[in-house]
Coordinates of C-alpha atoms in Angstrom, one line a residue:
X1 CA 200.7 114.1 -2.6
X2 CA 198.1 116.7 -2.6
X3 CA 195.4 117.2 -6.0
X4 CA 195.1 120.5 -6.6
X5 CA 191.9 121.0 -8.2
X6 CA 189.8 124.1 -9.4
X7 CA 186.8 123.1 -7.0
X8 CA 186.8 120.5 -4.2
X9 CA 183.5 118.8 -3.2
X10 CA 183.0 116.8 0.0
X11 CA 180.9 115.1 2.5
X12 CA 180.8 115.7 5.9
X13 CA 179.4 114.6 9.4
X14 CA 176.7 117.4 10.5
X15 CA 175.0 117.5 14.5
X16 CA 171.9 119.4 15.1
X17 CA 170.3 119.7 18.2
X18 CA 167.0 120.1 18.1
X19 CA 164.6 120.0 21.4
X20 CA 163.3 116.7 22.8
X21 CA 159.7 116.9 22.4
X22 CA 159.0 113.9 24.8
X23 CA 161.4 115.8 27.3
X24 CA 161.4 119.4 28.5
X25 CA 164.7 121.2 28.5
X26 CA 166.1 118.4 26.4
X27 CA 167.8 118.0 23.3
X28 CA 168.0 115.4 21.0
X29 CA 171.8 115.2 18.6
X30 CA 170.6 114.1 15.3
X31 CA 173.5 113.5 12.6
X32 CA 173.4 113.3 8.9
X33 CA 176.1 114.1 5.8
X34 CA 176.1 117.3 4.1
X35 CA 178.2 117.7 0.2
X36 CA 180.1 121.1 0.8
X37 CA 181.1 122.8 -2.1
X38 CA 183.4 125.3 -0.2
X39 CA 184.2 128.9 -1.1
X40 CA 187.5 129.8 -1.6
X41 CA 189.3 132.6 0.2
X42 CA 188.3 135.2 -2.3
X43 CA 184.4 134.2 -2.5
X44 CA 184.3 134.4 1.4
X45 CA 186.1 137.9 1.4
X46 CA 183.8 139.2 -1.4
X47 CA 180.4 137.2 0.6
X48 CA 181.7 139.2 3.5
X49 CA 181.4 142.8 1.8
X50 CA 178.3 142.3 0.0
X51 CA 176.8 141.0 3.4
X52 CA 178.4 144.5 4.9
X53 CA 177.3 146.9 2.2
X54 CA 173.3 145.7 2.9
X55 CA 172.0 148.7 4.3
X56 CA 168.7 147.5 5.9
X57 CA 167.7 144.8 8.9
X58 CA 165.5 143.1 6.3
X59 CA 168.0 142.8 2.9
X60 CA 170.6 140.9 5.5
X61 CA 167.8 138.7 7.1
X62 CA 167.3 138.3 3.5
X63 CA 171.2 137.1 2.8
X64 CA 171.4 135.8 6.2
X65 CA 172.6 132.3 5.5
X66 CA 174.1 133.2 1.6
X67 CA 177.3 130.7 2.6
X68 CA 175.1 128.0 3.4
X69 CA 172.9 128.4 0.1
X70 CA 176.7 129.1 -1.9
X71 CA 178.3 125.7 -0.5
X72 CA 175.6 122.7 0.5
X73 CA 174.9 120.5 -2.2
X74 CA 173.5 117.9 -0.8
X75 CA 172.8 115.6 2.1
X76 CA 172.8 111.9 3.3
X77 CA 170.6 110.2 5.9
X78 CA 168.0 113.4 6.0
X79 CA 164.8 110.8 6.2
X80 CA 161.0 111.8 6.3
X81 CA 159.7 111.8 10.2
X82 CA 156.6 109.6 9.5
X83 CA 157.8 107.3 6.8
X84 CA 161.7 107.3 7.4
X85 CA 161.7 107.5 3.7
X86 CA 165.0 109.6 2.4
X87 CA 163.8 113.4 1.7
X88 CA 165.8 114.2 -1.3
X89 CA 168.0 117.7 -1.3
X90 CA 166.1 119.8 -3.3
X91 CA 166.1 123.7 -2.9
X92 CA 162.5 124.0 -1.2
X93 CA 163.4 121.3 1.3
X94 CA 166.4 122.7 2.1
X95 CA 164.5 126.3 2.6
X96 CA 162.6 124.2 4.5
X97 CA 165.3 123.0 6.9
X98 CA 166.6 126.3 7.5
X99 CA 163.8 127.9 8.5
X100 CA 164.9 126.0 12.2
X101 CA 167.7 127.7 14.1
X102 CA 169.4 124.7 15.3
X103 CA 169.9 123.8 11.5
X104 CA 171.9 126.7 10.1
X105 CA 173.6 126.2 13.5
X106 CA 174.4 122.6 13.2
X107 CA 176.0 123.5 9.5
X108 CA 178.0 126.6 10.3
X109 CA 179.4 124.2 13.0
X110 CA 180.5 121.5 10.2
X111 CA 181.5 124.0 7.5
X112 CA 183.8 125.9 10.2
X113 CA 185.3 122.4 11.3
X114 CA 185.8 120.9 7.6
X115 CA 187.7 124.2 7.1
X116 CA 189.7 124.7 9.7
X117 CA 190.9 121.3 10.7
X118 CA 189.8 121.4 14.3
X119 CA 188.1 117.9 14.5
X120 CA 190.9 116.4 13.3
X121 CA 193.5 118.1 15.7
X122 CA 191.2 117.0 18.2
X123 CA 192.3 113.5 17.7
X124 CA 195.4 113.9 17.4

């Protein structure tokens, strides 16, 4: 049976690699949940031309990551470095997240995989 819905909303297993501090040319995989509230195939097309109709270097660092700010919603197991306390989603710690390459990174890599299957054909 499938439930066809107007919007779908789900969690989903996110990687980021970030450097190893304690070791030099190491990484360290940390994982955590992200909500995705995905586009759909029309929203992605019409993301795609506003993104090519910027006519400057600055207005698309400015729009950059605009899927990313359309579909998150919120995370799981995102935790405070001193404390280990949860750090709740809001939209400045989330700015504040992205500001790290290997974050965007580790999201595109999720969003691209929760929409195209390709972790589950893996174990199949």
């Amino acid at each position: 049976m499938f439930v066809l819905a107007a919007a779908y909303s789900f969690l989903w297993p996110v990687t980021v690699e970030t450097p190893d501090p304690a070791v030099p040319g190491a990484y360290l995989q940390q994982t955590f949940k992200v909500r995705f509230e995905p586009l759909s195939k029309e929203q992605g097309i019409a993301l795609d031309e506003e993104f090519r109709a910027l006519e400057t270097l600055e207005e698309r660092i400015a729009h950059e990551h605009d899927l990313l700010f359309r579909t998150v919603r919120d995370w799981e197991d995102v935790v405070d470095p001193s404390t280990r306390e949860p750090v709740p989603f809001t939209d400045e710690n989330f700015r504040t997240a992205m500001r790290f390459p290997w974050f965007p990174t580790g999201l595109y890599r999720a969003y691209r995989d929760a929409m195209t299957g390709d972790k589950a054909r893996l174990g199949n």
